[in-house]
PDB file of C-alpha atoms in Angstrom:
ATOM      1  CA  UNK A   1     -65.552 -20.226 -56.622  1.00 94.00           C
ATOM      2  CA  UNK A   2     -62.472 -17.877 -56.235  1.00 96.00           C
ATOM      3  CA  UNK A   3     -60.427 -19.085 -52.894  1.00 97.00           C
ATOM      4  CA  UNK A   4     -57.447 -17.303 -51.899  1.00 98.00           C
ATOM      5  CA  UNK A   5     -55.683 -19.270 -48.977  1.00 97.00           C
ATOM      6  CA  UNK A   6     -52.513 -17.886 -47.053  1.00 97.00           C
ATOM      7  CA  UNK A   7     -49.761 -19.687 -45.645  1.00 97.00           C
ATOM      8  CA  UNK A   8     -46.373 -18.746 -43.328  1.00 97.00           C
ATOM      9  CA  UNK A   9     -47.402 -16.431 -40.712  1.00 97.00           C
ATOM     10  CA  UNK A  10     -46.275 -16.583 -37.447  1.00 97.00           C
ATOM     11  CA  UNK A  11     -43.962 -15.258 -34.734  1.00 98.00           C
ATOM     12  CA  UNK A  12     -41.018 -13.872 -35.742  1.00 98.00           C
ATOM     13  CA  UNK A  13     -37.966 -12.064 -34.232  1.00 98.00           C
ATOM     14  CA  UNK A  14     -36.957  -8.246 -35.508  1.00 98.00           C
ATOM     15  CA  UNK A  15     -34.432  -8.996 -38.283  1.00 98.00           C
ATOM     16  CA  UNK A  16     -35.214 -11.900 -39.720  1.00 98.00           C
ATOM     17  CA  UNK A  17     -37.329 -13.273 -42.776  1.00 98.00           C
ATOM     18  CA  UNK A  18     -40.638 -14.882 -43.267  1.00 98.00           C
ATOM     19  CA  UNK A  19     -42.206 -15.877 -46.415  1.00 98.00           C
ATOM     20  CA  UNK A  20     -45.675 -15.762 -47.153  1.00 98.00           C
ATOM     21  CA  UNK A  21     -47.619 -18.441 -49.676  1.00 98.00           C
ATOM     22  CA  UNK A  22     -50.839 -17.443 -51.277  1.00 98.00           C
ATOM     23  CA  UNK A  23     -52.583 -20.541 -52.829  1.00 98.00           C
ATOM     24  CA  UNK A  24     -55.061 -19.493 -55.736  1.00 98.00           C
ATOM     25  CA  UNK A  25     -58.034 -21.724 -57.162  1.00 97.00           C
ATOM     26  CA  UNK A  26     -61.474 -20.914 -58.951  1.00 97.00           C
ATOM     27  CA  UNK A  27     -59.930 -18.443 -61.963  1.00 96.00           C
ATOM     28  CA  UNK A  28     -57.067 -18.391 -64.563  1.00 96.00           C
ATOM     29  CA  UNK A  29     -54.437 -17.051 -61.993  1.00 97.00           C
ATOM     30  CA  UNK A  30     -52.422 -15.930 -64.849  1.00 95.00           C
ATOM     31  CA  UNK A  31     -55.031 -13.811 -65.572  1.00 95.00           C
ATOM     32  CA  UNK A  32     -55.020 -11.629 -62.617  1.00 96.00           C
ATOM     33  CA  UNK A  33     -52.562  -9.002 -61.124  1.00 95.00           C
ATOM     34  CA  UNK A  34     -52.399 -10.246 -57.503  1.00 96.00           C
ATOM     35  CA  UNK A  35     -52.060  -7.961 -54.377  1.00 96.00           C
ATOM     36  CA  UNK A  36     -51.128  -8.030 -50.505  1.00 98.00           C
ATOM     37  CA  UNK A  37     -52.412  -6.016 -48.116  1.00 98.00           C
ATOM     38  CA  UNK A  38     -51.718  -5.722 -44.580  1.00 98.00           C
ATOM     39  CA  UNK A  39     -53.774  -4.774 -40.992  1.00 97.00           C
ATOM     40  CA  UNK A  40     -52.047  -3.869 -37.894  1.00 97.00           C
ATOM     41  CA  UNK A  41     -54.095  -4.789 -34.989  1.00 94.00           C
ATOM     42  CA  UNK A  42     -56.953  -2.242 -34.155  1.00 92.00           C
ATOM     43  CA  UNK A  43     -55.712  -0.521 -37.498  1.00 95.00           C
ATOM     44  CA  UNK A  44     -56.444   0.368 -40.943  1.00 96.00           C
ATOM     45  CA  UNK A  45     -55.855  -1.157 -44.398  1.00 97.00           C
ATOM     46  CA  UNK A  46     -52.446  -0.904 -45.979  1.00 97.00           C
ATOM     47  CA  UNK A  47     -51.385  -1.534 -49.399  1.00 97.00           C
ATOM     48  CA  UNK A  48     -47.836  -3.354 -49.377  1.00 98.00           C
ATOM     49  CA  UNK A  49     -47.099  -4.903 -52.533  1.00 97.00           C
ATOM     50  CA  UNK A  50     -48.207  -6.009 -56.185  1.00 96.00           C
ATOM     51  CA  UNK A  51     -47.598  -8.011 -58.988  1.00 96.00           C
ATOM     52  CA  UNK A  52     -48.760  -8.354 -62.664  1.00 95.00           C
ATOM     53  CA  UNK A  53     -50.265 -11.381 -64.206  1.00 95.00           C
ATOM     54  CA  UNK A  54     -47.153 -12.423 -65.787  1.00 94.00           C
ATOM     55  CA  UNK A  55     -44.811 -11.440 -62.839  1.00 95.00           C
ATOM     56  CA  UNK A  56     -42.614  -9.008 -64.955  1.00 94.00           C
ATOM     57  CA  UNK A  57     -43.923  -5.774 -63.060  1.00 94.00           C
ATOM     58  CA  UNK A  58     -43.805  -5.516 -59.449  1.00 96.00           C
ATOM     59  CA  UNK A  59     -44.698  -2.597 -57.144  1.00 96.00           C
ATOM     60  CA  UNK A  60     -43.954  -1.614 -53.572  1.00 97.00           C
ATOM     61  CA  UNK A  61     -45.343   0.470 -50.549  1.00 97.00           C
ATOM     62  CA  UNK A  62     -42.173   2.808 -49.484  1.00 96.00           C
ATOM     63  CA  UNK A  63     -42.182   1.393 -46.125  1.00 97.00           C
ATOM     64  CA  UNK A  64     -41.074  -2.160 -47.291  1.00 98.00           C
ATOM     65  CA  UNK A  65     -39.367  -1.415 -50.857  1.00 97.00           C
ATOM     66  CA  UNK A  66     -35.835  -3.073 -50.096  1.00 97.00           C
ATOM     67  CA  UNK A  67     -37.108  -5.566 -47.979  1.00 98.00           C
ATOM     68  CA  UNK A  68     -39.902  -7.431 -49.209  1.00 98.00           C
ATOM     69  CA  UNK A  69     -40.098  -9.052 -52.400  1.00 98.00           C
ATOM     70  CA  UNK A  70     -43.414 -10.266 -54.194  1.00 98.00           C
ATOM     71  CA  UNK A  71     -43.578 -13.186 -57.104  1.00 98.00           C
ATOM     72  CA  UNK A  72     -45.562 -15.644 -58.508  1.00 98.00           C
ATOM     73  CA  UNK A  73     -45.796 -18.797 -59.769  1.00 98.00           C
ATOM     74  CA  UNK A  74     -48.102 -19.702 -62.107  1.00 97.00           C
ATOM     75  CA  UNK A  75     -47.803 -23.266 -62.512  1.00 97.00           C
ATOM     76  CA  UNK A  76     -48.599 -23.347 -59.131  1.00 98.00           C
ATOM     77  CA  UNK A  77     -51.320 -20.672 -59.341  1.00 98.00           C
ATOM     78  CA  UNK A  78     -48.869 -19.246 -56.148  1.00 98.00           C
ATOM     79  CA  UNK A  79     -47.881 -15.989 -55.126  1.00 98.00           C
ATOM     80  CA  UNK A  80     -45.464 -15.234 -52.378  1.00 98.00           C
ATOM     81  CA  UNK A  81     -44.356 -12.443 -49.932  1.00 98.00           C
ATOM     82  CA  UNK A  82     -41.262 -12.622 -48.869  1.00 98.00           C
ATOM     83  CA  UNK A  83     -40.039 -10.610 -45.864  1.00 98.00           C
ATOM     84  CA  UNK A  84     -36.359  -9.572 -44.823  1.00 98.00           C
ATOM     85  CA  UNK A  85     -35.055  -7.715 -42.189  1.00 98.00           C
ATOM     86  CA  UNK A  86     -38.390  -8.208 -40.233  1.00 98.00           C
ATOM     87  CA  UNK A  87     -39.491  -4.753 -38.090  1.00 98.00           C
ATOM     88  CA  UNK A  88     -41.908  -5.136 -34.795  1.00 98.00           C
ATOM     89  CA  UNK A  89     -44.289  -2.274 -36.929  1.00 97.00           C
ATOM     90  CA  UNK A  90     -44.683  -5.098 -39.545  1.00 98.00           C
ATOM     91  CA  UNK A  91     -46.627  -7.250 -37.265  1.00 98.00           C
ATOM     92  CA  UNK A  92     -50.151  -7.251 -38.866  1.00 98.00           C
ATOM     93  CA  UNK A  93     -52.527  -9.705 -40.473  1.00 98.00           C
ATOM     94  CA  UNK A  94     -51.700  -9.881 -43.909  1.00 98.00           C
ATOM     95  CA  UNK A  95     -54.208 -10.447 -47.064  1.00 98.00           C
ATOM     96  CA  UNK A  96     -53.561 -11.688 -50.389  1.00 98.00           C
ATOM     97  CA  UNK A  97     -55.812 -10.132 -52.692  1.00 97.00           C
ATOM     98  CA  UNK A  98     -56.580 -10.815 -56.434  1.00 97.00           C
ATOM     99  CA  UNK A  99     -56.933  -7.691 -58.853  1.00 95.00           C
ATOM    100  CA  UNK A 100     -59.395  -7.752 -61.836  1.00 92.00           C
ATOM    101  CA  UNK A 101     -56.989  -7.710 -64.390  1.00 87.00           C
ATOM    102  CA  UNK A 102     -53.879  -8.649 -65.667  1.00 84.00           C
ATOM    103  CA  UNK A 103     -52.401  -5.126 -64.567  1.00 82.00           C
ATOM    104  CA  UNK A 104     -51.328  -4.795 -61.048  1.00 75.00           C
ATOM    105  CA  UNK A 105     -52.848  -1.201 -60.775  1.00 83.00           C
ATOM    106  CA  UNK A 106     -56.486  -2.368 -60.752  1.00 90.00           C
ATOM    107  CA  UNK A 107     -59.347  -3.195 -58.519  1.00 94.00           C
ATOM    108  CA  UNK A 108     -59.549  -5.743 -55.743  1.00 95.00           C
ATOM    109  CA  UNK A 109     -62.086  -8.185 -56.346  1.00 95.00           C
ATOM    110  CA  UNK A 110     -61.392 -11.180 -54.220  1.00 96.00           C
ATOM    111  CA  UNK A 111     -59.687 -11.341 -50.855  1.00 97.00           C
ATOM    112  CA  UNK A 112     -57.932 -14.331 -48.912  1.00 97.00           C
ATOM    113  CA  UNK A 113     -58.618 -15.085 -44.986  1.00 97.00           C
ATOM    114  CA  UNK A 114     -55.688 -13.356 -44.089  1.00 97.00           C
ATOM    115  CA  UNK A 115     -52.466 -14.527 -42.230  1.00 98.00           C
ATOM    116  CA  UNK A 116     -51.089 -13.177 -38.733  1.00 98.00           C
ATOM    117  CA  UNK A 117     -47.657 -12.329 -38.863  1.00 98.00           C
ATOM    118  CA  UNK A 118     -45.810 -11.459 -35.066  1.00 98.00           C
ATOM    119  CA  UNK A 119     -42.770  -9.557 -35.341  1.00 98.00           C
ATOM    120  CA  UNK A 120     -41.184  -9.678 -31.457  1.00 97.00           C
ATOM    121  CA  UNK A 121     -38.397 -10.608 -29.590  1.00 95.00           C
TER     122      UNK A 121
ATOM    123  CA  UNK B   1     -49.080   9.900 -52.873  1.00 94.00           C
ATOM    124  CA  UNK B   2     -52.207   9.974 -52.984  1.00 96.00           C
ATOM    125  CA  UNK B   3     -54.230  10.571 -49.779  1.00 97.00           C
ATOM    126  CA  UNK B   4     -57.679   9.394 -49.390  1.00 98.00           C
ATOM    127  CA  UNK B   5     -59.348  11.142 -46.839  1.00 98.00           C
ATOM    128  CA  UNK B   6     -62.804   9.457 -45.423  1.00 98.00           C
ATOM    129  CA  UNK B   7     -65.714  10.982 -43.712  1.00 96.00           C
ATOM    130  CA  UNK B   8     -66.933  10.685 -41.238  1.00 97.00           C
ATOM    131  CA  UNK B   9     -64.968   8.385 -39.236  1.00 97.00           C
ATOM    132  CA  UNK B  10     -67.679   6.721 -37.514  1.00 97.00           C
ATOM    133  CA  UNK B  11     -71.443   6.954 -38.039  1.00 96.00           C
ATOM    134  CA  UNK B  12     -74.679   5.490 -36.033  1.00 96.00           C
ATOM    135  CA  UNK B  13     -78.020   4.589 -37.804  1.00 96.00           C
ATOM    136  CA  UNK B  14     -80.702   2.212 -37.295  1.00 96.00           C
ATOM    137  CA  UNK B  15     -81.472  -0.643 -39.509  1.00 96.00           C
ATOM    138  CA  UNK B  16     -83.842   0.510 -42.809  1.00 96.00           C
ATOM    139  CA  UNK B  17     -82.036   4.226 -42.688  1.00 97.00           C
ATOM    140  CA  UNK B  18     -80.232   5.666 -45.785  1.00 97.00           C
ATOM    141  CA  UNK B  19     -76.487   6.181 -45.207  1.00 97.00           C
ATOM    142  CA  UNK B  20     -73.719   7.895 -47.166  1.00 98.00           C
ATOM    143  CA  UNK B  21     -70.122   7.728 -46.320  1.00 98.00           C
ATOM    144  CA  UNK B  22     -67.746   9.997 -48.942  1.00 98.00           C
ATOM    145  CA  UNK B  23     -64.160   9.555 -49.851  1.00 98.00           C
ATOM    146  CA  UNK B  24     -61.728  12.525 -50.795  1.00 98.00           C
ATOM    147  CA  UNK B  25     -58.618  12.006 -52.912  1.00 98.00           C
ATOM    148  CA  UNK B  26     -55.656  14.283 -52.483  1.00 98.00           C
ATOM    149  CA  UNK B  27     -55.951  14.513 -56.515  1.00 97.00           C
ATOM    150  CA  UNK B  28     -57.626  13.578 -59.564  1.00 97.00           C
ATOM    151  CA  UNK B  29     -58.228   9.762 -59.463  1.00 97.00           C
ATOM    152  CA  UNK B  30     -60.844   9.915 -62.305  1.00 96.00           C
ATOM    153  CA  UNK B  31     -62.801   6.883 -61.428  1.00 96.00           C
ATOM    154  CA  UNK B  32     -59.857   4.604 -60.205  1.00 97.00           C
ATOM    155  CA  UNK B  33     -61.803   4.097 -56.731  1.00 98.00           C
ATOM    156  CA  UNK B  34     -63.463   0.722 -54.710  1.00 98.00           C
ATOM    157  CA  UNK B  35     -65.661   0.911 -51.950  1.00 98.00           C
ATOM    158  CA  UNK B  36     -64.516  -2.174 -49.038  1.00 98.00           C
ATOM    159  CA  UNK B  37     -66.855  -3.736 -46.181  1.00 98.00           C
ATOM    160  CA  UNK B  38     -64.735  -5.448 -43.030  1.00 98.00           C
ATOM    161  CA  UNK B  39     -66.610  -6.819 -40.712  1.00 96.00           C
ATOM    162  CA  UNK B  40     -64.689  -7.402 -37.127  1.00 92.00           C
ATOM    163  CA  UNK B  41     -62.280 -10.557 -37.248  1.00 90.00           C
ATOM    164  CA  UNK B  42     -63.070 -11.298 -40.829  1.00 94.00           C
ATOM    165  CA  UNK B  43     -61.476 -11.127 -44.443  1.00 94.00           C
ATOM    166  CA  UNK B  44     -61.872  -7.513 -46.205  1.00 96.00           C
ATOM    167  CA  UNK B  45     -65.211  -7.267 -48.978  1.00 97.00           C
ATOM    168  CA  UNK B  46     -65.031  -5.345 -52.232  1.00 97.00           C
ATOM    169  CA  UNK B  47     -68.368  -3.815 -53.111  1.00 98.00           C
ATOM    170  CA  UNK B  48     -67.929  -1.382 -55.658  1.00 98.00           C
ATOM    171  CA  UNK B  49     -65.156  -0.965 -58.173  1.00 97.00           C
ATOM    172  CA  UNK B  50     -64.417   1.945 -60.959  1.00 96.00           C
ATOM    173  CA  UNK B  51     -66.286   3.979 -58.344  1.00 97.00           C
ATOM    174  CA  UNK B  52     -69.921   2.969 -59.354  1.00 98.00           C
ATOM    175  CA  UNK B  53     -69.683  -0.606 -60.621  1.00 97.00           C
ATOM    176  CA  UNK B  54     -71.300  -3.164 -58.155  1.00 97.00           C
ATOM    177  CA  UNK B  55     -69.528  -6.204 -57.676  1.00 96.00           C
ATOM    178  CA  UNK B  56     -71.113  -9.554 -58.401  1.00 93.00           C
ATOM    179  CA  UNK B  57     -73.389 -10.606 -55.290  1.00 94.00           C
ATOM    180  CA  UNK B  58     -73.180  -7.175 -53.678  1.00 97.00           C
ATOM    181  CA  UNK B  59     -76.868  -6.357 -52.786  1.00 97.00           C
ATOM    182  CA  UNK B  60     -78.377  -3.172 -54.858  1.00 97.00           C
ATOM    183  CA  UNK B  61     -79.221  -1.052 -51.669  1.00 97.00           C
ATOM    184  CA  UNK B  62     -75.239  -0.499 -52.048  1.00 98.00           C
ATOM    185  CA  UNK B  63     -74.327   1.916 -54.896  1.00 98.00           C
ATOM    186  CA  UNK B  64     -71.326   4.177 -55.219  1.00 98.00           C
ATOM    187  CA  UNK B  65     -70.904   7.472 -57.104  1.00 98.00           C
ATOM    188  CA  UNK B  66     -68.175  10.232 -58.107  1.00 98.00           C
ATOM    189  CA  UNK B  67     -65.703  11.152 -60.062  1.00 97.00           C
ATOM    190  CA  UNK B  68     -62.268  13.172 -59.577  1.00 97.00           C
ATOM    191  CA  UNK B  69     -60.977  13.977 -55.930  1.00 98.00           C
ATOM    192  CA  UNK B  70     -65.048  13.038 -54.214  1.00 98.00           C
ATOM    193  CA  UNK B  71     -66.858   9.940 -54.234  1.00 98.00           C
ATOM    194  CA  UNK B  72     -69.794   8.554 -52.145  1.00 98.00           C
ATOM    195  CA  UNK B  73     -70.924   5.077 -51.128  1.00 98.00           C
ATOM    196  CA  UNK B  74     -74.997   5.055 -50.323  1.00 98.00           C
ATOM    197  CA  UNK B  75     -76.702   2.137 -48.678  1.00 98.00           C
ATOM    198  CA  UNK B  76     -80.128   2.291 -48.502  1.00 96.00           C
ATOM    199  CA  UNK B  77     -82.120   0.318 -46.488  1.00 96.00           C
ATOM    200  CA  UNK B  78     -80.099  -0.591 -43.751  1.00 97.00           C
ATOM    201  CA  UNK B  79     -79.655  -4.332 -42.951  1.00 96.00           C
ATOM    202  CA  UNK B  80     -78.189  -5.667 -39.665  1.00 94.00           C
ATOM    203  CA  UNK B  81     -75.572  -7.749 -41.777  1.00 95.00           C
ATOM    204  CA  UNK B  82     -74.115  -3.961 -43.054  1.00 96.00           C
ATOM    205  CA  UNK B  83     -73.008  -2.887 -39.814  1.00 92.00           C
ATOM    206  CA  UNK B  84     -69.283  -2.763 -40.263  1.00 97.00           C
ATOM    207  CA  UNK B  85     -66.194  -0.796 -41.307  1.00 98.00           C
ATOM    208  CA  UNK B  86     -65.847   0.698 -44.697  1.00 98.00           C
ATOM    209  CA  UNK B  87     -62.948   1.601 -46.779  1.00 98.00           C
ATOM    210  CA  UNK B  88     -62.483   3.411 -49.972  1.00 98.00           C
ATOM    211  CA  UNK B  89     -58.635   2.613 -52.303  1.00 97.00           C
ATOM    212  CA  UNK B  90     -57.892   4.138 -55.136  1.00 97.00           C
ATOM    213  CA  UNK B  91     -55.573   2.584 -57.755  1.00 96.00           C
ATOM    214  CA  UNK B  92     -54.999   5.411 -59.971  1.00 95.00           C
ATOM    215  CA  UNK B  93     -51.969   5.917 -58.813  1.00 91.00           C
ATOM    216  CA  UNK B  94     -48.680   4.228 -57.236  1.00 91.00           C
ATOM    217  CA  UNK B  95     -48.444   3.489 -53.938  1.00 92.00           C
ATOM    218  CA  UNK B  96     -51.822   2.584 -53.521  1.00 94.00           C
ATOM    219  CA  UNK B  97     -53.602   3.938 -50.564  1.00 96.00           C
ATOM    220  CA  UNK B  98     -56.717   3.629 -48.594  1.00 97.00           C
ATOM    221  CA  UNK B  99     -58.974   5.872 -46.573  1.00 98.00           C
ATOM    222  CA  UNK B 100     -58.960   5.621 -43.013  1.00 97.00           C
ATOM    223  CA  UNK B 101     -62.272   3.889 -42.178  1.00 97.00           C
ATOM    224  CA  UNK B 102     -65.786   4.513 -41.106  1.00 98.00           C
ATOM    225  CA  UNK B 103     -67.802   2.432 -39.071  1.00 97.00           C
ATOM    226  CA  UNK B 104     -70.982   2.164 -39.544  1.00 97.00           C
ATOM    227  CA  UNK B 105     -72.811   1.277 -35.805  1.00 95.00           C
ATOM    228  CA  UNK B 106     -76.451   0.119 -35.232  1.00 89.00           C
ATOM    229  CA  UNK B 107     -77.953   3.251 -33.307  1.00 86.00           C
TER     230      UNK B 107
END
């Protein structure tokens, strides 16, 4: 059974960093492109990053290119999210998401629980 | 980018009708679409990928269809476990982008 659990939300000041774990189990995680997606409260889905199987492409929303930077490890059958220079319109749950293939620009099929992420002073 | 516009934004029906919800890209996405159930407070559901491909365990009264800039998502039959919000993404192109949303209420 595919289970995608993420770690390292929480409340967070405007400016500063938070990194986000997603631990992977019930595939080949080298395999599969992984994905995060975020929800602002009351809001719709937005795409925010994404990586390949192998790590060597990564791919940004314009809204945190420069600030947030994705990667993987696969011995760990781990990605991570890591966010700099924290803005309050980047407080939303946020989703790690495993794509079908190896190739980050393919479908979702498997999402995590989600984890909150509070950016306030 | 790519905009996805979805229609209509919010829809009422009663359980056992026949639904469709359609999806509008801003250009060609060829088939590069997947329909996404959310129901309130949980975890995002893919249900259909490459447009028209069910996802394993998705029930059959959900099927998906189009090709291009319009696509549809049917459910037929209405169960009271479908009520919820659906999305359509397309990945044809970078960023990726979603429609807005419909939700689907029990009349």
């Amino acid at each position: 059974e595919v289970q995608l659990l993420e770690s390292g939300g929480g409340l967070v000041q405007p400016g500063r960093s938070l990194r986000l774990s997603c631990a992977a189990s019930g595939f080949t995680f080298s395999y599969s492109a992984m994905s995060w997606v975020r929800q602002a409260p009351g809001k719709g889905l937005e795409w925010v990053a994404g990586i390949s199987g192998s790590g060597g492409a990564t791919y940004y929303a314009d809204s945190v290119k420069g600030r947030f930077i994705v990667s993987r490890d696969n011995s760990k059958n781990t990605a991570y999210l890591q966010m700099n220079s924290l803005r309050v319109e980047d407080s939303a749950v946020y989703y790690c998401a495993k794509n079908s293939k190896l190739a980050a620009r393919a479908p979702v099929d498997y999402w995590g629980l989600g984890t909150l992420v509070t950016v306030s002073s | 980018d790519i905009q996805m516009t979805q229609s209509p934004s919010s829809l009422s029906a009663s359980v056992g009708d026949r639904v469709t919800i359609t999806c509008r890209a801003s250009q060609d996405i060829n088939n590069y679409l997947v329909w996404i159930q959310q129901k309130p407070g949980k975890a995002p559901k893919s249900l259909i990928y490459d447009a028209s491909s069910l996802q394993s365990g998705v029930p059959s009264r959900f099927s998906g269809s189009g090709s291009g800039t319009q696509f549809t998502l049917t459910i037929t039959n209405l169960q009271p476990e479908d009520f919820a919000t659906y999305f359509c993404q397309q990945y044809h192109n970078y960023p990726l982008t979603f429609g807005g949303g419909t939700k689907l209420e029990i009349k």
